[in-house]
Tab-separated table of C-alpha atoms and ligand atoms in Angstrom:
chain	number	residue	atom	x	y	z
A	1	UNK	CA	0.000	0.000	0.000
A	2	UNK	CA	1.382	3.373	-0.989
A	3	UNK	CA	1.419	6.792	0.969
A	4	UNK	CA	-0.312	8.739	-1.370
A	5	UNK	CA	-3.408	6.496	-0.992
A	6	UNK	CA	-3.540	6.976	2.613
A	7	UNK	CA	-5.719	9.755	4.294
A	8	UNK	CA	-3.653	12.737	5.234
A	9	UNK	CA	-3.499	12.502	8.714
A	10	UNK	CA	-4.453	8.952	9.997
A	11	UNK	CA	-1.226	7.688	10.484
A	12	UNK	CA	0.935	7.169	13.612
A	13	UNK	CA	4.199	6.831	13.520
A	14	UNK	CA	5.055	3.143	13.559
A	15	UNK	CA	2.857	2.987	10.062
A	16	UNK	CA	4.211	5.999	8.578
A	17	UNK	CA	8.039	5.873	9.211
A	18	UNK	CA	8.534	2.118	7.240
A	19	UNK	CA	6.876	3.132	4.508
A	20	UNK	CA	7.948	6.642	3.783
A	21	UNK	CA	11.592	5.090	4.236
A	22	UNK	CA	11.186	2.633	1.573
A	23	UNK	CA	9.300	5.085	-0.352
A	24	UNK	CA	11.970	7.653	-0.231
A	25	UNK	CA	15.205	5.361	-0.465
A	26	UNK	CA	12.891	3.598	-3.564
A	27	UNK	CA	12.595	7.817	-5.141
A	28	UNK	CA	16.290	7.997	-4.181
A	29	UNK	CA	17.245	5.322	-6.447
A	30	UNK	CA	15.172	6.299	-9.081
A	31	UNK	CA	16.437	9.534	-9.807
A	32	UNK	CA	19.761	7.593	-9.166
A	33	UNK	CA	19.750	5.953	-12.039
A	34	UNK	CA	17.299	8.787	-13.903
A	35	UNK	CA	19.155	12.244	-13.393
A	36	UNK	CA	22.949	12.164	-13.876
A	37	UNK	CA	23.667	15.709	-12.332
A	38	UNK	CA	21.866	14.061	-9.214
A	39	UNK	CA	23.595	11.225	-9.775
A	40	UNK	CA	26.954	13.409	-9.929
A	41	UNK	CA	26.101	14.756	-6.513
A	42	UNK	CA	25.301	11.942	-4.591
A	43	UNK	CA	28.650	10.546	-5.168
A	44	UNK	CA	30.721	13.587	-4.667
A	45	UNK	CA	29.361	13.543	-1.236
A	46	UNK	CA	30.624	9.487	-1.053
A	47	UNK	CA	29.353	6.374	-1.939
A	48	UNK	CA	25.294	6.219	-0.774
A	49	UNK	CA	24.300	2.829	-0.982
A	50	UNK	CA	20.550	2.628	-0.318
A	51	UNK	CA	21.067	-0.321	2.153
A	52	UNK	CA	22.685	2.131	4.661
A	53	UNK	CA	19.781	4.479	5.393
A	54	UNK	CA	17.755	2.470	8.146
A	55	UNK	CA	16.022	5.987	9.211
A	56	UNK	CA	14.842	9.314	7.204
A	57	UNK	CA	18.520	11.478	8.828
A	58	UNK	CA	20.446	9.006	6.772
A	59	UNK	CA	18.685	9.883	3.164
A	60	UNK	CA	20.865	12.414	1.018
A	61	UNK	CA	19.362	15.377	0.323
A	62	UNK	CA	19.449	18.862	-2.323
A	63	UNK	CA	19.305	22.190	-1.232
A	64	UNK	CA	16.788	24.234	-2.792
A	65	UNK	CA	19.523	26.561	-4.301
A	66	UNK	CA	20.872	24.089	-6.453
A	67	UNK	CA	17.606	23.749	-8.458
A	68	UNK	CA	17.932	27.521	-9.246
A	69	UNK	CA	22.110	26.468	-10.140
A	70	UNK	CA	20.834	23.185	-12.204
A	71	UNK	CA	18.868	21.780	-14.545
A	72	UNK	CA	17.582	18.630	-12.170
A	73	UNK	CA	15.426	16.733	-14.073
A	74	UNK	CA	14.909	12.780	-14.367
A	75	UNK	CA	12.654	12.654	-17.439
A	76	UNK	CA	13.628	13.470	-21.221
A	77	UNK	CA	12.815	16.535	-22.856
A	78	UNK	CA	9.676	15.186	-24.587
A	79	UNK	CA	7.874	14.331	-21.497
A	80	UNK	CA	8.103	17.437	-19.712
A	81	UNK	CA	4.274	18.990	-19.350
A	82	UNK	CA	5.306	22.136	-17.303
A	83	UNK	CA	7.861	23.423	-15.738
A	84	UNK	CA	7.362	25.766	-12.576
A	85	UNK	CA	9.443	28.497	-11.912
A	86	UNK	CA	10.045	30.264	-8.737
A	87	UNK	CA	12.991	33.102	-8.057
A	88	UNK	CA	12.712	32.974	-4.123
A	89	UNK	CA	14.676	36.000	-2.319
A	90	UNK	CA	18.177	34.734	-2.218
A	91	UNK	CA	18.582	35.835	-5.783
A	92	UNK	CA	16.974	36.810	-9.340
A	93	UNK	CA	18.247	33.242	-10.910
A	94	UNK	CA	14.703	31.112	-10.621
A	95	UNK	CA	14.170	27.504	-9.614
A	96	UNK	CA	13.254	25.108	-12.389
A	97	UNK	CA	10.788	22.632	-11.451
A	98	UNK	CA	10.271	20.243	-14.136
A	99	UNK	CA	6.688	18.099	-14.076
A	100	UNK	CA	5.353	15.366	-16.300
A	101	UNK	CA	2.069	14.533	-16.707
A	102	UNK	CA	2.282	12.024	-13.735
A	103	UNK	CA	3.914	13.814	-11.201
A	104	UNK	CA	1.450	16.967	-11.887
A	105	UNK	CA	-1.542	14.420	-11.689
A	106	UNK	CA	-0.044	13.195	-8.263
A	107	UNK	CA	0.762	16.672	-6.784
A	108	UNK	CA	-2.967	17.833	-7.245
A	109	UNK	CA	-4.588	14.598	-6.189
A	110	UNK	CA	-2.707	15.024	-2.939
A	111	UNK	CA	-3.368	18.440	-2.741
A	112	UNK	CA	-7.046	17.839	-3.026
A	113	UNK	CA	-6.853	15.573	-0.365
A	114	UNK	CA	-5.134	17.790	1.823
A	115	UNK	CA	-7.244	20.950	1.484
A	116	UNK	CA	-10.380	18.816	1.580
A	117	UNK	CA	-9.373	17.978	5.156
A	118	UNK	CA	-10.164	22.041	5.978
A	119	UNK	CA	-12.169	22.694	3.427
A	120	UNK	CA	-14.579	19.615	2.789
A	121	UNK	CA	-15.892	18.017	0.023
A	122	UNK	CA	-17.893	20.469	-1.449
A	123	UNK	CA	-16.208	23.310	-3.584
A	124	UNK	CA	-16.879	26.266	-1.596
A	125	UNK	CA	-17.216	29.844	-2.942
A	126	UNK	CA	-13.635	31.444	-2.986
A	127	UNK	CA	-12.649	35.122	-2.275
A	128	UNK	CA	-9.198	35.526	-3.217
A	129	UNK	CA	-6.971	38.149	-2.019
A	130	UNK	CA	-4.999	39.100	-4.445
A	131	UNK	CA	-6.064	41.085	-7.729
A	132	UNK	CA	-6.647	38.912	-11.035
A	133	UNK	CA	-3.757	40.097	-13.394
A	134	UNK	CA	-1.666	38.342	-10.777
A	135	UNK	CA	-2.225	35.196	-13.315
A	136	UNK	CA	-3.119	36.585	-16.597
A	137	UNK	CA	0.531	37.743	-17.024
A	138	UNK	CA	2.190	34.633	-18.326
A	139	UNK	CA	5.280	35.562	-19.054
A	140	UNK	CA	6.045	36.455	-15.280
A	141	UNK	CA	3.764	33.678	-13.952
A	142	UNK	CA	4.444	33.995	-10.139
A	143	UNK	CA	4.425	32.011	-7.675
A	144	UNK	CA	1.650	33.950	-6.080
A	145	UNK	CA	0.077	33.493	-9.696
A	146	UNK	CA	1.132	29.730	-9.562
A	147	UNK	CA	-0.081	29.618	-5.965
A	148	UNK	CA	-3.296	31.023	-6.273
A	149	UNK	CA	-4.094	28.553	-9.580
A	150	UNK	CA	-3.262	25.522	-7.820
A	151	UNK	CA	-5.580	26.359	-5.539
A	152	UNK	CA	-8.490	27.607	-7.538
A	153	UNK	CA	-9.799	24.367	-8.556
A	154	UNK	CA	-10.773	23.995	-5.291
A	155	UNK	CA	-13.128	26.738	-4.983
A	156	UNK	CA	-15.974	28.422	-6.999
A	157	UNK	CA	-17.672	31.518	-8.042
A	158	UNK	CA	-13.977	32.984	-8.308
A	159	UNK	CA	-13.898	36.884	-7.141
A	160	UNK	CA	-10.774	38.643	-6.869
A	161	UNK	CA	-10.981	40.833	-3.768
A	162	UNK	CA	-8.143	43.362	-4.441
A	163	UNK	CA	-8.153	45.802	-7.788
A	164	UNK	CA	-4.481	46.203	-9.752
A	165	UNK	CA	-3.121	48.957	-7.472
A	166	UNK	CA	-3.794	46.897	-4.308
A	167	UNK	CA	-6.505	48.899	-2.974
A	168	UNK	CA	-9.729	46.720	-1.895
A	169	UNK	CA	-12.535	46.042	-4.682
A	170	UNK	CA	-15.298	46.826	-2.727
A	171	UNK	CA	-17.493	46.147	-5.151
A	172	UNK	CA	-16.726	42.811	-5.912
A	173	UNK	CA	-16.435	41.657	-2.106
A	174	UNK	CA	-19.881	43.550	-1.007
A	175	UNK	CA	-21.534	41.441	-4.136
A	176	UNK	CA	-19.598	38.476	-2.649
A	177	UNK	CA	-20.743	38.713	0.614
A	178	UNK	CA	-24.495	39.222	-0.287
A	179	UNK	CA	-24.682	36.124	-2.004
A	180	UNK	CA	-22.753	34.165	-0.025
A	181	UNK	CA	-22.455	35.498	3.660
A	182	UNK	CA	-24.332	32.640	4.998
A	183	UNK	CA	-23.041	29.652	3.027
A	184	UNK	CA	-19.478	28.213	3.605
A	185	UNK	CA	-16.798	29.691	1.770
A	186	UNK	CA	-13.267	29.368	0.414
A	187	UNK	CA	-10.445	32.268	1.168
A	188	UNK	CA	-7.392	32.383	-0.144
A	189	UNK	CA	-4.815	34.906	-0.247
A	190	UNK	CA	-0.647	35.174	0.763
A	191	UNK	CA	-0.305	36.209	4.285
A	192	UNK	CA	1.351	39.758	3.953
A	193	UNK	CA	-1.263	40.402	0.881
A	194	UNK	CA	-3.854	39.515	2.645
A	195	UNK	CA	-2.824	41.255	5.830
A	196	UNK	CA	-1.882	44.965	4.273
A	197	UNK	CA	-3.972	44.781	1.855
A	198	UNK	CA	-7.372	43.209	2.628
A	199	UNK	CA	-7.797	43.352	6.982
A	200	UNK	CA	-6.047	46.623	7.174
A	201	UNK	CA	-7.839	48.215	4.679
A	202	UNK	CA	-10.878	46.596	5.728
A	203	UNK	CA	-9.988	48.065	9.427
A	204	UNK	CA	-8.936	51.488	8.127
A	205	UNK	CA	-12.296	51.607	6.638
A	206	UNK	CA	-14.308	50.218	9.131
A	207	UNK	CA	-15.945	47.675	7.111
A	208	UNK	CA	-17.477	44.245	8.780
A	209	UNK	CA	-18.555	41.690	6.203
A	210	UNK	CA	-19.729	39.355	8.882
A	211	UNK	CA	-19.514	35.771	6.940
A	212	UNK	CA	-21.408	32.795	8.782
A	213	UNK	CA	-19.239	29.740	7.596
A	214	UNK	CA	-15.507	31.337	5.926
A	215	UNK	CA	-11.987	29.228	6.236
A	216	UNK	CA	-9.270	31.597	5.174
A	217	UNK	CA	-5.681	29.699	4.020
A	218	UNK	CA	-2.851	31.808	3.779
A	219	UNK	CA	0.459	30.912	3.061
A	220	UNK	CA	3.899	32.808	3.073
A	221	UNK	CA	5.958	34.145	5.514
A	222	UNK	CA	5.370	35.982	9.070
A	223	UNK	CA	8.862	37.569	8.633
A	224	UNK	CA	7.064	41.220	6.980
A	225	UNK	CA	4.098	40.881	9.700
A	226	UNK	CA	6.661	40.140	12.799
A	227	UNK	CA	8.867	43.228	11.600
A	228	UNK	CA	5.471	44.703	12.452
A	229	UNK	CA	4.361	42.842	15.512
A	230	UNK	CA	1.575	41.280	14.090
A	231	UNK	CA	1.305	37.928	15.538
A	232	UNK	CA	-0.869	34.823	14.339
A	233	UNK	CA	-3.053	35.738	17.166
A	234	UNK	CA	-3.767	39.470	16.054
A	235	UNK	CA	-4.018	38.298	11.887
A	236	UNK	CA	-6.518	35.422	13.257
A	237	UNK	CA	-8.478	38.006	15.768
A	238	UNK	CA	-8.632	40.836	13.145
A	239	UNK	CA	-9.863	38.602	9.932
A	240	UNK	CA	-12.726	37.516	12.531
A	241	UNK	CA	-13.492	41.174	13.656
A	242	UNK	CA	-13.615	42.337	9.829
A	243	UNK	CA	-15.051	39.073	8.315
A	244	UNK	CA	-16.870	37.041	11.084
A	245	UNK	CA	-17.089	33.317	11.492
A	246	UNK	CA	-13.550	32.444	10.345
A	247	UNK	CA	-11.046	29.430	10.647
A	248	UNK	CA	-7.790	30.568	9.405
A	249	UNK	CA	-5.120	28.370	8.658
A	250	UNK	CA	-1.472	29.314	7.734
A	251	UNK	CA	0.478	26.369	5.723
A	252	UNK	CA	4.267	26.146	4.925
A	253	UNK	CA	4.756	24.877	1.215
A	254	UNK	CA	7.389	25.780	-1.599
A	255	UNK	CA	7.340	25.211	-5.077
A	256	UNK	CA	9.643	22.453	-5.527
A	257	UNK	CA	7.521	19.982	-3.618
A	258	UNK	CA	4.056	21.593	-4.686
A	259	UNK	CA	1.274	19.007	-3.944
A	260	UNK	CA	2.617	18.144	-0.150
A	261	UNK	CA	1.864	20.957	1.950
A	262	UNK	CA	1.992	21.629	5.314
A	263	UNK	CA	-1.180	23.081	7.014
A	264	UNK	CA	-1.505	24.605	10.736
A	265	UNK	CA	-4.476	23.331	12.789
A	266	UNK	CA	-6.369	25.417	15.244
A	267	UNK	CA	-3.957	25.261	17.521
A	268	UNK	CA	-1.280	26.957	15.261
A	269	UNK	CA	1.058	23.604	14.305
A	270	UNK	CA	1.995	22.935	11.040
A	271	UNK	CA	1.225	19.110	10.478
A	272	UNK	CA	2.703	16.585	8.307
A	273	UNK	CA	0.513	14.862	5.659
A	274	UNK	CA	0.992	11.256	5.152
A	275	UNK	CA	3.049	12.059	2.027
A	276	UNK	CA	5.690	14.437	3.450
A	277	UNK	CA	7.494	14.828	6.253
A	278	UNK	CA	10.266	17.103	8.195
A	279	UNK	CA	13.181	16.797	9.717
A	280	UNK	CA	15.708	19.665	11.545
A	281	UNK	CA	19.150	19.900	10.743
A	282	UNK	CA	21.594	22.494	12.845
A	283	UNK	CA	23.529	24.325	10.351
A	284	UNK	CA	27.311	23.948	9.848
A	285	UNK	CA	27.287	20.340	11.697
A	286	UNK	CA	24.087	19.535	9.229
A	287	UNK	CA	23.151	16.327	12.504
A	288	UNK	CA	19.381	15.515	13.035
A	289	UNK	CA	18.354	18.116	16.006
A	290	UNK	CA	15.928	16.315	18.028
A	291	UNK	CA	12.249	17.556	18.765
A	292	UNK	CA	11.970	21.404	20.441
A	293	UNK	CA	15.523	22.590	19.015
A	294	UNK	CA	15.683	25.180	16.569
A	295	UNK	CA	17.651	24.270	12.912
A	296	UNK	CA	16.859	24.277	9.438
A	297	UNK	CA	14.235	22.690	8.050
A	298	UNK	CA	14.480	19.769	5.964
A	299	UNK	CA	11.763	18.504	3.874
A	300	UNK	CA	10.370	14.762	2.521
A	301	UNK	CA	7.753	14.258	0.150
A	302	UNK	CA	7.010	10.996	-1.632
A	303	UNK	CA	5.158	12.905	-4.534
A	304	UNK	CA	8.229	14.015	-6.991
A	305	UNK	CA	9.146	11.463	-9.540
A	306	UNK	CA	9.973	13.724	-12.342
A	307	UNK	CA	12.421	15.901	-10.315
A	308	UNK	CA	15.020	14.592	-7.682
A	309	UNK	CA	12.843	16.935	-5.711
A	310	UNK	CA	12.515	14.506	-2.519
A	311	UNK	CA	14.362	15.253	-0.290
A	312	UNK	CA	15.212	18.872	0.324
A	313	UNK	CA	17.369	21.279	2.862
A	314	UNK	CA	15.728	24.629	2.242
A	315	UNK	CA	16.707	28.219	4.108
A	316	UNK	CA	14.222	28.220	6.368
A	317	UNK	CA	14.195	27.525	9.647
A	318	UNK	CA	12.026	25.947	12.237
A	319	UNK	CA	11.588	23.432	14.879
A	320	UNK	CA	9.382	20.285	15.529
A	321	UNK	CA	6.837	20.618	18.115
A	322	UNK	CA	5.833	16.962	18.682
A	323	UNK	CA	4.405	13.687	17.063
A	324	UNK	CA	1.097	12.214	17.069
A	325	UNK	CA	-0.081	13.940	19.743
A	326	UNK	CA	-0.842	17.584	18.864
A	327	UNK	CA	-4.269	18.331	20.525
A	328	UNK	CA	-6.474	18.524	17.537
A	329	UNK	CA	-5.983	14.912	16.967
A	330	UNK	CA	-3.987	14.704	14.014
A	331	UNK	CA	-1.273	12.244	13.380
A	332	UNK	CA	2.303	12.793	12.359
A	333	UNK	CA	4.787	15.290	13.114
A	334	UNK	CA	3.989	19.216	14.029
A	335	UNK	CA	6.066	21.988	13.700
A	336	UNK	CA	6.349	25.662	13.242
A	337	UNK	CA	8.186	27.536	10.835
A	338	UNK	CA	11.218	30.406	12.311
A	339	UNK	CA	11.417	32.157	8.715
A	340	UNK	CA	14.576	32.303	7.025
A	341	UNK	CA	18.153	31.236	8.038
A	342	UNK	CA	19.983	34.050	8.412
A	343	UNK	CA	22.625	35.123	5.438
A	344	UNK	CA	25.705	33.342	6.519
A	345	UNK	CA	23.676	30.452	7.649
A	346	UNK	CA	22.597	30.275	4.229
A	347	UNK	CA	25.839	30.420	2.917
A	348	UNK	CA	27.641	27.858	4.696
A	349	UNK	CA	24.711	25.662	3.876
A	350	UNK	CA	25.322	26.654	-0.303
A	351	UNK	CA	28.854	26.182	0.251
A	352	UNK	CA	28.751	22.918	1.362
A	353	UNK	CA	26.617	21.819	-1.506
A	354	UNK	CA	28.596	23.704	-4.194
A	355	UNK	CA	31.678	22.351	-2.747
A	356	UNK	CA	30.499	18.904	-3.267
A	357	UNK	CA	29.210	19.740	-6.791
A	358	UNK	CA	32.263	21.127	-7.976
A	359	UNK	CA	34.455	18.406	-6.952
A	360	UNK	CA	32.262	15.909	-9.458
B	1	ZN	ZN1	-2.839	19.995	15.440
């Protein structure tokens, strides 16, 4: 039985941890033997035999910089079906994520399964916080464009809540609300977006759109909203003094491992879906930090089979909370995300990696 057929969070730890090991060491060797410049990396940093990883701290992994330094791809030319872009802050050079038809199919089954956990079954209304040329420009397809199409398919009745210059659409969210203040609906916006743009305007207004049945997601980071000592706590308290009856939800993602997200439950932890999991590495010494201790986070997703996308250090950091017992009743491990490593965290952690490419 594979992961991705499992229910996102039904699994405790003595199910999950086999399989996502042989999973992951199985994806390991794939791209192995699929993607030479993975290939070429793996044994510049030694000889990985698959037989020696008997837990997840012992898989190699990429850091997300080298996918914006390399072509990483484990499928031919003709069987690319997209490729997703994504030039992060660290520099104006862009990730390539290259998808074929079956690892796109995988990545939204699993995020339909995922969001339907919050959401439910039914395709809700969706007010999106953002304004709509954010994905009619192609050529600069963002990944707040990319973002907000992945998710769009799970709502209806799209309305855009924001007009080009940022300022709120008043219009369009008052005709929203009348027709669907007391039904459940979908929002969906990036944090600081919908933050500046949508509850402090709203505030700054004074405008209340009470809305009986809403579940906000937001995704992106707190570091723009801590500089200004907004808190979960106040973002969650002022979207239900503008907008009423509101669970909000924050999730971690990125877009090389789109599909396996990482959603916070009403008590504020990130959880691990059955397809992906994290693990904390303390920077320079790059060793397994156990639960509670800050490090970088590492992420593992069993959904990328067309990209040695995997098994991943990225820049941010972020500690593990627990396992299997957070207090909403969700299995697997919780977290919480720290932002980003700081610069010469980051570099030491590129350095490393570079080191070990150049010495192919
Ligand atoms: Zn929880």
């Amino acid at each position: 039985m594979n992961l991705i057929e499992q229910p996102p969070y039904g699994l405790s730890h003595n199910e999950k941890a086999p399989r996502l090991l042989h999973e992951l060491k199985a994806l390991t060797e794939h791209h192995r033997q699929a993607c030479p410049a993975y290939a070429r990396v793996l044994s510049a940093e030694g000889q990985w035999e698959s037989s020696d990883a008997n837990d997840l701290a012992q898989l190699p992994w990429l850091t997300v910089p080298l996918f914006k330094q390399r072509e990483l791809r484990s499928i031919p030319d003709d069987a690319v079906f997209k490729v997703l872009t994504s030039s992060g802050t660290t520099g104006s050079v862009p990730s390539r994520i290259f998808l074929d038809n079956d690892t796109a199919k995988r990545q939204s089954q699993v995020l339909v399964r995922i969001m339907q956990e919050w959401l439910g079954k039914q395709r809700r209304p969706m007010l999106i916080w953002d304004h709509p040329s954010v994905i009619q420009n192609r050529a600069s397809f963002s990944a707040r464009g990319a973002g907000i199409q992945g998710l769009s398919f799970l709502g209806r009745h799209h309305t855009y809540a924001l007009h080009d210059d940022m300022t709120l659409n008043l219009e369009a969210i008052r005709t929203f609300h009348k027709r669907f203040a007391g039904t459940p609906v979908f929002m969906f916006g990036f944090t600081f977006m919908v933050w500046r743009y949508g509850l402090q305007a709203l505030q700054a207004q004074e405008i209340h759109l009470p809305f009986e049945d809403a579940v906000l997601l937001h995704s992106g980071g707190w570091k723009k909203l801590e500089a200004e000592a907004v808190s979960a706590r106040i973002f969650n308290e002022t979207a239900r003094n503008q907008l009423g009856n509101l669970s909000v939800h924050n999730f971690y993602g990125m877009v090389e491992q789109v599909g396996s997200i990482f959603v916070a439950c009403e008590h504020g932890h990130l959880h691990c879906p059955s397809y992906a999991d994290i693990l904390v590495r303390e920077p320079g010494s790059w060793r397994v930090l156990p639960h509670q201790q800050a490090g970088v986070l590492q992420v593992l997703s069993v959904l990328p089979t067309s990209y040695p996308g995997h098994s991943l250090l990225t820049e941010d950091r972020g500690r593990i909370l627990g396992e299997d017992d957070c207090p909403c009743g969700r299995t697997g491990k919780y977290f919480e995300a720290l932002g980003r490593m700081a610069k010469v965290e980051a570099r030491g952690c590129s350095d490393t990696f570079e080191n070990a490419g150049g010495s192919q």
